[in-house]
Every structure is written in C-alpha cells, then in structure tokens.
C-alpha cells in the first residue's frame, strides 16, 4: 500500500517533525503554536494522512508514536485504556493473550495507530456485527489548543454524565485537539473463526446472495463483496468474503445455511478457510491494490444506503471503463470502496469528471463520496469531501471556538475547516 | 401567565386555542417528570404538530426572552424536563407518527413523540425491533430516549440509544431547522448527531429521527438464577463477564425488589431469596444450549439455589414484564423514591453492592436494588418520605456517598438516566473545571442565550426555582 510518508503530504514538506513524549510537552507545544499561529498536522503512523485537502503549508508534523503504552487493562472488566500512538496490532496482541479482542479490522490494520483510527472513525467490515469504531469507544483524553486537558466519557460501558464529547473528536480528523488516550470496550474472542469465499460469475448473483444473508437471522461478522477477485489470490471473478465467528456448532450451522442461500443464487464455487489462509483473506479487507500504472491508485469511499449498493456498483462499472476498476463493498453497511488505477497524467481530468458524476449520484441518494487517496492533480480538481451544506456554519463555529488560531490541520477538512 | 399576555396570544394564534394550556390546574400535570421529588410549573404548555411550528415557537421564545423546554412522555428520572424559571413547555405528544419503515435498510423515520415500544410493535411481525429497551418503554418517547441516550436491559449486547440513531432533524435554539446525520452510517464532518444524543435537550429540539431497526434473533434462552445472598449473585455476574460470555441481558433484583414484584405480579419468584439473576442469551439456536450450560455451571459455582428456564415465549415475556415494572412495584413500599444510576467497572460490582448495603444501614434508609448487572449499571432505589425533613437530609447523604463510591472505583454518576437537576451538584465528582468549561463552551455555540432548557446538567450557584 502506498503509505503517505511523513516527508511529504500532497507535495508539501513539513518544516519540522515533532515527537512529544509527554502530555505536558504537547500542552506547551500547542500553546506555542497557537500563539505563533503555526500549522500542525497531527499523526499516528501516517497511514491515513492522504485523506484531506492539500495543506497550504505545514510548519509541524506532530506524531504521537511515543504514546504507545497500555495505560490500564483490566481483563475482567472487558475494557482497556491505551496511549493514542499505540499500534492497533500491538493492542490486539495483548488482548489475544487474554482471549479478548477489539472487534475492528480497519484499513491499514498493521500500521494504523489507535489515535488515527479514532480521529478518522476508521472502521472495517466487522462493523456489520460490532458497530463502527465510534461504537467501541468509551472515553478519550484530549489536549486542546489552549493547552488544557479534557476528558471525554470514561472507562465504563454505560455513561451519560455530561455531553458525549467523544463524538466530537471521533472522525474529526485531528482538527479539534490532540487525542492522547483512548478507552475501548472489548469483547471475548470467539471460540472459532471461519471465512467463506464464494465465487460467482455475475455481480448480481453475489450482491443478491449478500442481501439474502444480511436480512436473514444469521449473524455473520462481515459480508464483503469484491467486484473482480481478491488481490494476491487466484480468485478473479466477483466474490463474497464472509466471516463467521462464535461457538463451533453455531459456526458450522451458519456455514451450511449460507451455502444453501448461495446455491439458490448462482454460486460457482465455495470454500471455507481457517488458520493462515484465513488471516491472509481477512487482511485483504484492510488493503487496497496499488495499481500498475505510473500513478498509484485512487481510492474513494462511498457511503450510501445498503439497498442502493447494487445499482451504484453497476453505475460505477459503466462509468469507469477507461480505468482499471476494483470495487470492495461492505454491503450491509452501505460502504463501497472504489479503487481506480492505470491512468495517465492526461486522464486526470477525465478521472475528476467521472468521480464528480459518481459523487453527484451518491449525493442524490443521500450518500457521499470521499477521496481517501488521490494524487495532488486530482485534489486540485475536486474537493476531497464534498458539500456539508447547512451544517457548515455550526461546524465552523465549533472549529473556531476550539482552535481559534486555526493551527490544527488547517484547510484539510470539510467546509474549509 | 394570563390569557391576554402577548406571548400567549401569539402562541394561540400560531397553534390554536386547543393546543395551548395556561390554566393552573392543567399546568399541574407538567410540574414534574419521573423524578417527582422536583417540581416547577411552566407558564404555558403548547402542543405543536410540526418542526415548522416548533421553529416558530422557539423564535417567539427568543423574541420574548422566555425559557422553553421540550417534553416527551415525562418519564425521565433526573428532572431533565423540569421547567426551571417556568417559560414555555413544548409537549411533543402530537408528533408521534412513524413516517417511514425501510426494512431493506433496517431503518425507520419517526417523529420524536413515538413511544419506544410502539415502534417495536409496528415492525415485530416483520421480524424486527428497536433495540434500546428502557424499563419505561411502554410509555417513554424516543425523543426523550435521544435526549438522555437511554439504555435498557438489552443494551449489554446491543448498545445504547446513540448506537441506534443514524440521523435527525433538529430545531436549533435560533429557530433554524437542520439535519444531522442521515439514512447512511457516516455523514461528512463532525458527528453533530452524536453530540445531540444525550445532551438532555440543552442543544436543540429533535423533531424527527432516523433510527436503526434490528433483526429479531432466531432464538432466546432465558434463565433465572436464584441466590441466597446478593454477594453470590454479583460474584456470579463478574465471573460470567470474566469468562468471556456476553449475554444479551444480565439483570439482577435483590430481595426487596423480589418481594415488591411478587406482591404486584405473582410471577412465582422465591420471596425468601437474597437475589435473583436474569440471564438471557439470544441469537442462532444451534449451540445456544451449550452456552447456557456454561452459564449454569458458573451460577452453580456461586451457589445458586436453583436455575429456572423460561418455558416459552409467553413465560419469557412475563418475566421481563415483572423486571421492567419493578420500579412501579416499589412505589407501593414508600411515598417517595429516588433511583440512583451510577455505573462501575464490572469487577467492582460485589464491592459496590456491599457498600450500598452499608450506607443503607448507616443512614437507616431502605435501599432496593434492581439493575443492569452485566453493564455494571447500578440502580439503588432509595425509599423515603419527603414530608420527613430529617429523612430527606439523610437521603441526600446516601446519594452523595454512593455516587462518590462509584467514582472512586473508576465509574460514573449516571449510566442512563442523565444529570438533569438531580445530579448537577455531583458533576464535579467526575469532571474537572476544564472539562465542564469545555462542555459549556459547546453548549453556548448551540444555545448562546440559555433559553433552551436552561440551568441543567452543570452545577449552578444561584438558587434554582425548584420546590423539593
């Protein structure tokens, strides 16, 4: 995967990289940059720095990677509090030793830090069963631009004292404060995990199978659609990847049921995987192909109603024929990742037109289209986010109240924030 | 407020005479909510029928500089709908329509006055339900649930209100009608929908909501474990969670509650038991009895006297009715009660329950316990007679000591009932000045004139217009 490197974001080189190791360092740093009106891009490992409009300039890139320790883990409470710079995979390792897990499998699973996942509400296909990252967060600790530390939420699974300030920071893309600590609710590790791969020769068959599974009383962890096979496997046709976790008998029975549904809907080939092959397949849900051309792939994330996904994908496949097109969709949640590659510099205009048309189609059905990874040339032709409409005024007010000098990630978020 | 005051005339002009209440006797109905300890009369109660009407009412309130407050079914337990400083009460009861049910996308568009259980009843034949299920679900409105971010027994597995609301239409305190979120999972920009949920009606008035519907499970397995002591029952709860089992619900009732429930419902609970635990599994039928066996073994390890299993769906429903009406049943035991709502880390439950027992003895105030054990969400029900000022004073000490203890073991002062007026003085137990200043900053962005449900949540110095 193309990893946006700290050295350059949309062609802009940060003047300085700062790696604080204590909260008090962050406090004085933020007071300083606020006073001097210097711009700061907050980051964890940098895996999602490509998401955002091009920054005009970057005075500092601040990375939280030294906040990489467990603050408190009490397995019997099924909760954990960790430093925001901790890698998700390191958290999972500690949890696995206690037969527990944080049920999220977001993009860039191996490099992503907890703080980055929270700041972007990065959520993988497991959201079908467990909810998005948003739904797993119990509390945060945040340093504000004026240097004060605030706490949001807490460490217990139910908490309505005061406003739900967590929600303000989740998916705020580092524009409101620096998250230093995150508390999560945890789940017991299922006894058995299996992954089914169902191949089809028509998209429609795969999509129909998925819809049938999601509306049944079966409880898959994820049901994800791939338009043209799965990278690094022999599978080249449209297929579904389905996760079934839980009690061994429950898992076995559900696999049978899914096989029956698939048989009725034109499945061509079915396999059930475990162990190494399973991990390999599940990790394909967290990565996007890089493409072969001179430009790396453009990744868009579309969010629409689940019932609109089938038609939208057909429209995508029609409109994107000049490029190499790869679609992955977590259909039950209405999430579609569209990866376009193999285009030339001259085709960037066409690419922008195509994505603008698709964005309009998504907006017309009350959805949206975000550019997750795109070359600067494309970002210069279209906004990364799209319009937020009437809400922009409140959002701008929140931003200017919490970051009056506009130092955090200026210009990269929605509505010019 | 008299009939010929300009504000009243304008309200009547806007809504019609039949939708405006100003006579003192009718206003009395609106002087309190479920926290009946606190009382305050509104000047006027109005019954709008649309977001546009609410927007106009809010604009009038701004013009006349009058406070206003939205009220659903009035079942709140923290005085959140108490009209401090009087003003306009906006009753949402007429806005109770289910506007759209979209099973394909597992969502519905509703007005805020829709009663929680009515939504489930409207979709249950199709195999769906609305997951958050507060004990008051037969009466409470979803608008009120949104204001409080309500929970319920099954939130252990399914999450609380915020996990089930996709979008909403809101009338902001400046009268503007706006939408947050939508029929999809991820709106662009800051999650203002998430911020609204649990803001106790202080940031605006929700006039429409897009809610998630949940597919009904294929099967349930509902057990009732009977224990000699509350200690054994709470230890069993901690053990179940620590063993890696998250049931759909894990509820506990102590002897006090068992006796009250039996007197009212005769479900057949053993009135000599120290505590009972309701444990419910749901999901796919195959394999479920194995998990139930595992739970039964844990209950046995903690000296359960007996484990009963709901025979059929009717039996199960009866048990849940008994559980959900426990609060009402307790009303028979004392003239007044206050339900505490602190939440603690689950491993701290046995310790906390012991503490609640000690505090009850220390102040000679009876306390009953019926609570969401799996979430660590306590509901000590403090029974008293408010005519006895000495008791009232002791009740205050009881509340304070219990909430302080919850905070001391890493918990919080409210799991689902909200702060309202009941707990605003306790906010400093968990939040620093900076934390509260921050929240007030956010409130003032939405509600700068402090007319929208004023003087709630945060501690206030001046005497509030409340008659305890």
Coordinates of N, CA, C and O in Angstrom, one line a residue, chain A residues 67-167:
Chain A
X67 N 3.5 7.7 22.4 CA 2.4 7.4 23.3 C 1.9 6.0 23.0 O 0.7 5.8 22.6
X68 N 2.8 5.0 23.2 CA 2.5 3.7 22.7 C 2.3 2.7 23.8 O 2.7 1.5 23.6
X69 N 1.8 3.1 24.9 CA 1.7 2.1 26.1 C 0.3 1.9 26.5 O -0.5 2.8 26.3
X70 N 0.1 0.7 27.1 CA -1.2 0.5 27.8 C -1.2 1.3 29.0 O -0.3 1.3 29.8
X71 N -2.3 2.1 29.2 CA -2.4 2.9 30.4 C -3.1 2.0 31.5 O -2.7 2.0 32.7
X72 N -4.1 1.3 31.1 CA -4.8 0.4 32.1 C -5.5 -0.7 31.3 O -6.3 -0.4 30.4
X73 N -5.3 -1.9 31.8 CA -6.1 -3.0 31.2 C -6.5 -3.9 32.3 O -5.7 -4.6 32.9
X74 N -7.8 -4.0 32.4 CA -8.4 -4.9 33.4 C -9.3 -5.9 32.7 O -10.4 -5.6 32.3
X75 N -8.7 -7.1 32.3 CA -9.4 -8.0 31.5 C -10.8 -8.4 32.1 O -11.8 -8.5 31.3
X76 N -10.9 -8.5 33.4 CA -12.2 -8.8 34.0 C -13.3 -7.8 33.7 O -14.5 -8.1 33.8
X77 N -12.9 -6.6 33.4 CA -13.9 -5.5 33.1 C -14.2 -5.4 31.6 O -15.1 -4.7 31.2
X78 N -13.5 -6.2 30.8 CA -13.6 -6.1 29.3 C -13.4 -4.6 28.8 O -14.2 -4.2 28.0
X79 N -12.5 -3.9 29.4 CA -12.1 -2.6 28.9 C -10.6 -2.4 28.9 O -9.9 -3.0 29.7
X80 N -10.2 -1.5 28.1 CA -8.7 -1.2 28.0 C -8.5 0.3 27.7 O -9.4 0.9 27.0
X81 N -7.5 0.9 28.3 CA -7.2 2.3 28.0 C -5.7 2.3 27.5 O -4.8 1.7 28.2
X82 N -5.5 2.9 26.4 CA -4.1 2.9 25.8 C -3.7 4.2 25.3 O -4.6 5.1 25.0
X83 N -2.4 4.4 25.1 CA -1.9 5.7 24.6 C -2.3 5.7 23.1 O -2.4 4.7 22.4
X84 N -2.6 6.9 22.6 CA -3.2 7.0 21.2 C -2.2 6.6 20.1 O -2.5 6.3 19.0
X85 N -0.9 6.6 20.5 CA 0.1 6.3 19.5 C 0.4 4.8 19.4 O 1.2 4.3 18.6
X86 N -0.3 4.0 20.2 CA -0.1 2.5 20.1 C -0.7 2.0 18.8 O -1.7 2.3 18.4
X87 N 0.1 1.0 18.3 CA -0.4 0.4 17.1 C -1.6 -0.6 17.4 O -1.5 -1.3 18.4
X88 N -2.6 -0.5 16.6 CA -3.7 -1.4 16.8 C -3.3 -2.9 17.0 O -3.8 -3.6 17.8
X89 N -2.3 -3.3 16.1 CA -2.0 -4.7 16.1 C -1.3 -5.0 17.4 O -1.4 -6.2 17.9
X90 N -0.6 -4.1 18.1 CA 0.0 -4.4 19.4 C -1.0 -4.5 20.5 O -0.9 -5.3 21.4
X91 N -2.1 -3.7 20.3 CA -3.2 -3.8 21.3 C -3.8 -5.2 21.1 O -4.1 -5.9 22.1
X92 N -4.1 -5.5 19.9 CA -4.7 -6.8 19.7 C -3.9 -8.0 20.2 O -4.4 -9.0 20.7
X93 N -2.6 -7.9 20.1 CA -1.7 -8.9 20.6 C -1.9 -9.1 22.1 O -2.0 -10.2 22.6
X94 N -1.9 -8.0 22.8 CA -2.1 -8.1 24.3 C -3.5 -8.6 24.7 O -3.6 -9.4 25.6
X95 N -4.5 -8.2 23.9 CA -5.8 -8.7 24.2 C -5.9 -10.2 23.9 O -6.6 -10.9 24.6
X96 N -5.3 -10.6 22.8 CA -5.4 -12.0 22.4 C -4.8 -12.9 23.5 O -5.3 -14.0 23.7
X97 N -3.8 -12.5 24.2 CA -3.2 -13.2 25.3 C -4.2 -13.5 26.4 O -4.1 -14.4 27.2
X98 N -5.3 -12.6 26.4 CA -6.3 -12.8 27.4 C -7.6 -13.3 26.8 O -8.7 -13.1 27.3
X99 N -7.5 -13.8 25.6 CA -8.7 -14.3 24.9 C -9.7 -13.2 24.6 O -10.9 -13.5 24.7
X100 N -9.3 -12.0 24.4 CA -10.2 -10.9 24.1 C -9.8 -10.2 22.8 O -8.7 -10.5 22.3
X101 N -10.7 -9.4 22.3 CA -10.3 -8.6 21.1 C -11.1 -7.3 21.0 O -12.1 -7.1 21.7
X102 N -10.5 -6.4 20.3 CA -11.2 -5.2 19.9 C -11.7 -5.5 18.5 O -11.0 -5.6 17.5
X103 N -13.1 -5.6 18.4 CA -13.6 -6.2 17.1 C -13.7 -5.1 16.0 O -14.7 -4.7 15.6
X104 N -12.5 -4.7 15.5 CA -12.4 -3.9 14.4 C -11.3 -4.3 13.5 O -10.3 -4.8 14.0
X105 N -11.5 -4.1 12.2 CA -10.5 -4.6 11.3 C -10.4 -3.6 10.2 O -10.7 -3.8 9.0
X106 N -9.9 -2.4 10.6 CA -9.9 -1.2 9.7 C -8.8 -1.3 8.6 O -7.9 -2.1 8.7
X107 N -8.9 -0.4 7.6 CA -7.9 -0.4 6.6 C -6.5 -0.1 7.3 O -6.4 0.6 8.3
X108 N -5.5 -0.6 6.6 CA -4.1 -0.4 7.1 C -3.9 -1.0 8.5 O -3.2 -0.4 9.4
X109 N -4.6 -2.1 8.8 CA -4.7 -2.7 10.1 C -3.3 -2.9 10.8 O -3.2 -2.8 12.0
X110 N -2.3 -3.1 10.0 CA -1.0 -3.4 10.5 C -0.2 -2.2 10.9 O 0.6 -2.2 11.8
X111 N -0.4 -1.0 10.2 CA 0.3 0.2 10.6 C -0.4 1.1 11.4 O 0.1 2.0 12.0
X112 N -1.8 1.0 11.4 CA -2.6 2.1 12.0 C -2.4 2.2 13.5 O -2.3 1.1 14.2
X113 N -2.4 3.4 14.0 CA -2.4 3.6 15.5 C -3.9 3.8 15.9 O -4.7 4.2 15.2
X114 N -4.0 3.6 17.2 CA -5.3 3.7 17.8 C -5.9 5.2 17.6 O -7.0 5.4 17.3
X115 N -5.0 6.1 17.8 CA -5.4 7.5 17.7 C -5.9 7.9 16.3 O -6.9 8.6 16.1
X116 N -5.1 7.4 15.3 CA -5.5 7.6 13.9 C -6.8 7.0 13.6 O -7.7 7.6 12.9
X117 N -7.1 5.8 14.1 CA -8.3 5.1 13.9 C -9.5 5.9 14.5 O -10.5 6.1 13.9
X118 N -9.3 6.4 15.7 CA -10.3 7.2 16.3 C -10.6 8.5 15.5 O -11.7 8.9 15.3
X119 N -9.5 9.2 15.2 CA -9.6 10.5 14.6 C -10.3 10.4 13.2 O -10.9 11.4 12.7
X120 N -10.3 9.2 12.6 CA -10.9 9.1 11.3 C -12.1 8.2 11.3 O -12.7 7.9 10.3
X121 N -12.5 7.7 12.5 CA -13.5 6.7 12.7 C -13.3 5.5 11.7 O -14.2 5.1 11.0
X122 N -12.1 5.2 11.5 CA -11.7 4.1 10.5 C -12.3 2.8 11.0 O -12.0 2.3 12.1
X123 N -13.2 2.2 10.2 CA -13.9 1.0 10.7 C -13.9 0.0 9.6 O -14.1 0.3 8.4
X124 N -13.6 -1.2 9.9 CA -13.6 -2.2 8.8 C -14.9 -2.9 8.7 O -15.9 -2.5 9.2
X125 N -14.9 -4.1 8.0 CA -16.1 -4.8 7.7 C -16.8 -5.4 9.0 O -18.0 -5.7 8.9
X126 N -16.0 -5.5 10.1 CA -16.6 -6.1 11.3 C -17.8 -5.2 11.8 O -18.5 -5.6 12.7
X127 N -17.9 -4.0 11.3 CA -19.0 -3.1 11.8 C -20.4 -3.7 11.6 O -21.3 -3.3 12.2
X128 N -20.5 -4.7 10.6 CA -21.8 -5.3 10.4 C -22.3 -5.9 11.7 O -23.4 -5.8 12.0
X129 N -21.4 -6.5 12.5 CA -21.8 -7.2 13.7 C -21.5 -6.4 14.9 O -22.3 -6.3 15.8
X130 N -20.4 -5.7 15.0 CA -20.0 -5.0 16.2 C -20.1 -3.5 16.2 O -19.9 -2.8 17.2
X131 N -20.6 -2.9 15.1 CA -20.7 -1.5 15.0 C -19.3 -0.9 14.5 O -18.3 -1.6 14.4
X132 N -19.4 0.4 14.3 CA -18.2 1.1 13.8 C -17.2 1.4 15.0 O -17.6 1.2 16.1
X133 N -16.0 1.9 14.7 CA -15.1 2.3 15.7 C -15.8 3.2 16.7 O -15.6 3.1 18.0
X134 N -16.6 4.1 16.2 CA -17.4 5.1 17.1 C -18.1 4.3 18.2 O -18.2 4.9 19.3
X135 N -18.6 3.2 17.9 CA -19.4 2.4 18.8 C -18.6 1.7 19.9 O -19.2 1.1 20.8
X136 N -17.3 1.6 19.7 CA -16.5 0.9 20.6 C -15.7 1.7 21.6 O -15.0 1.2 22.5
X137 N -15.8 3.1 21.4 CA -15.0 4.0 22.2 C -15.8 4.4 23.5 O -16.9 4.9 23.4
X138 N -15.2 4.2 24.6 CA -15.8 4.6 25.9 C -15.3 6.0 26.4 O -16.0 6.7 27.0
X139 N -14.0 6.3 26.1 CA -13.5 7.6 26.6 C -12.3 8.0 25.9 O -11.6 7.2 25.2
X140 N -12.0 9.3 26.0 CA -10.8 9.9 25.4 C -10.2 10.9 26.3 O -10.9 11.5 27.2
X141 N -8.9 11.1 26.2 CA -8.3 12.3 26.8 C -7.7 13.1 25.7 O -7.0 12.6 24.8
X142 N -7.9 14.4 25.8 CA -7.5 15.3 24.7 C -6.9 16.5 25.2 O -7.3 17.1 26.2
X143 N -5.8 16.9 24.5 CA -5.2 18.2 24.8 C -5.7 19.2 23.8 O -5.7 19.0 22.6
X144 N -6.3 20.3 24.3 CA -6.8 21.4 23.5 C -5.8 22.4 23.1 O -4.7 22.5 23.7
X145 N -6.1 23.2 22.1 CA -5.1 24.1 21.6 C -4.7 25.1 22.6 O -3.6 25.7 22.5
X146 N -5.5 25.4 23.6 CA -5.1 26.3 24.7 C -4.3 25.7 25.8 O -4.0 26.3 26.8
X147 N -4.0 24.4 25.5 CA -3.1 23.7 26.5 C -3.9 22.9 27.6 O -3.2 22.2 28.3
X148 N -5.2 23.1 27.7 CA -5.9 22.4 28.8 C -6.2 21.0 28.3 O -6.3 20.7 27.2
X149 N -6.2 20.1 29.4 CA -6.5 18.7 29.1 C -8.0 18.5 29.5 O -8.4 18.9 30.5
X150 N -8.7 17.8 28.6 CA -10.1 17.5 29.0 C -10.3 16.0 28.8 O -9.6 15.3 28.0
X151 N -11.2 15.5 29.6 CA -11.6 14.0 29.4 C -13.0 14.0 28.9 O -13.9 14.8 29.2
X152 N -13.2 13.0 27.9 CA -14.5 12.8 27.4 C -14.8 11.3 27.8 O -14.0 10.4 27.8
X153 N -16.1 11.1 28.2 CA -16.5 9.8 28.5 C -15.8 9.3 29.7 O -15.4 10.0 30.6
X154 N -15.5 8.0 29.8 CA -14.8 7.4 30.9 C -14.4 6.0 30.6 O -14.1 5.7 29.4
X155 N -14.4 5.1 31.6 CA -13.9 3.8 31.4 C -15.0 2.7 31.6 O -14.7 1.5 31.7
X156 N -16.2 3.1 31.8 CA -17.3 2.2 32.0 C -18.2 2.1 30.7 O -18.2 3.1 29.9
X157 N -18.9 1.0 30.5 CA -19.6 0.8 29.3 C -20.8 1.6 29.1 O -21.4 1.7 28.0
X158 N -21.4 2.1 30.2 CA -22.5 3.0 30.1 C -22.3 4.3 30.8 O -21.9 4.2 32.0
X159 N -22.4 5.4 30.2 CA -22.0 6.6 30.8 C -22.7 7.8 30.1 O -22.5 8.1 28.9
X160 N -23.6 8.5 30.8 CA -24.3 9.6 30.2 C -24.1 10.9 30.9 O -24.8 11.9 30.8
X161 N -23.1 10.9 31.8 CA -22.8 12.1 32.5 C -22.2 13.2 31.6 O -21.2 13.0 31.0
X162 N -22.9 14.3 31.5 CA -22.4 15.4 30.7 C -22.6 15.1 29.2 O -23.3 14.1 28.8
X163 N -22.2 16.0 28.3 CA -22.3 15.7 26.9 C -21.4 14.6 26.4 O -20.4 14.3 27.1
X164 N -21.8 13.9 25.3 CA -21.0 12.8 24.8 C -19.9 13.4 23.9 O -20.0 13.4 22.7
X165 N -18.9 14.0 24.6 CA -17.8 14.7 23.9 C -17.0 13.8 23.0 O -16.4 14.3 22.0
X166 N -17.0 12.5 23.3 CA -16.2 11.6 22.5 C -16.6 11.8 21.0 O -15.7 11.8 20.1
X167 N -17.9 12.0 20.8 CA -18.4 12.0 19.4 C -17.8 13.2 18.6 O -17.7 13.2 17.4

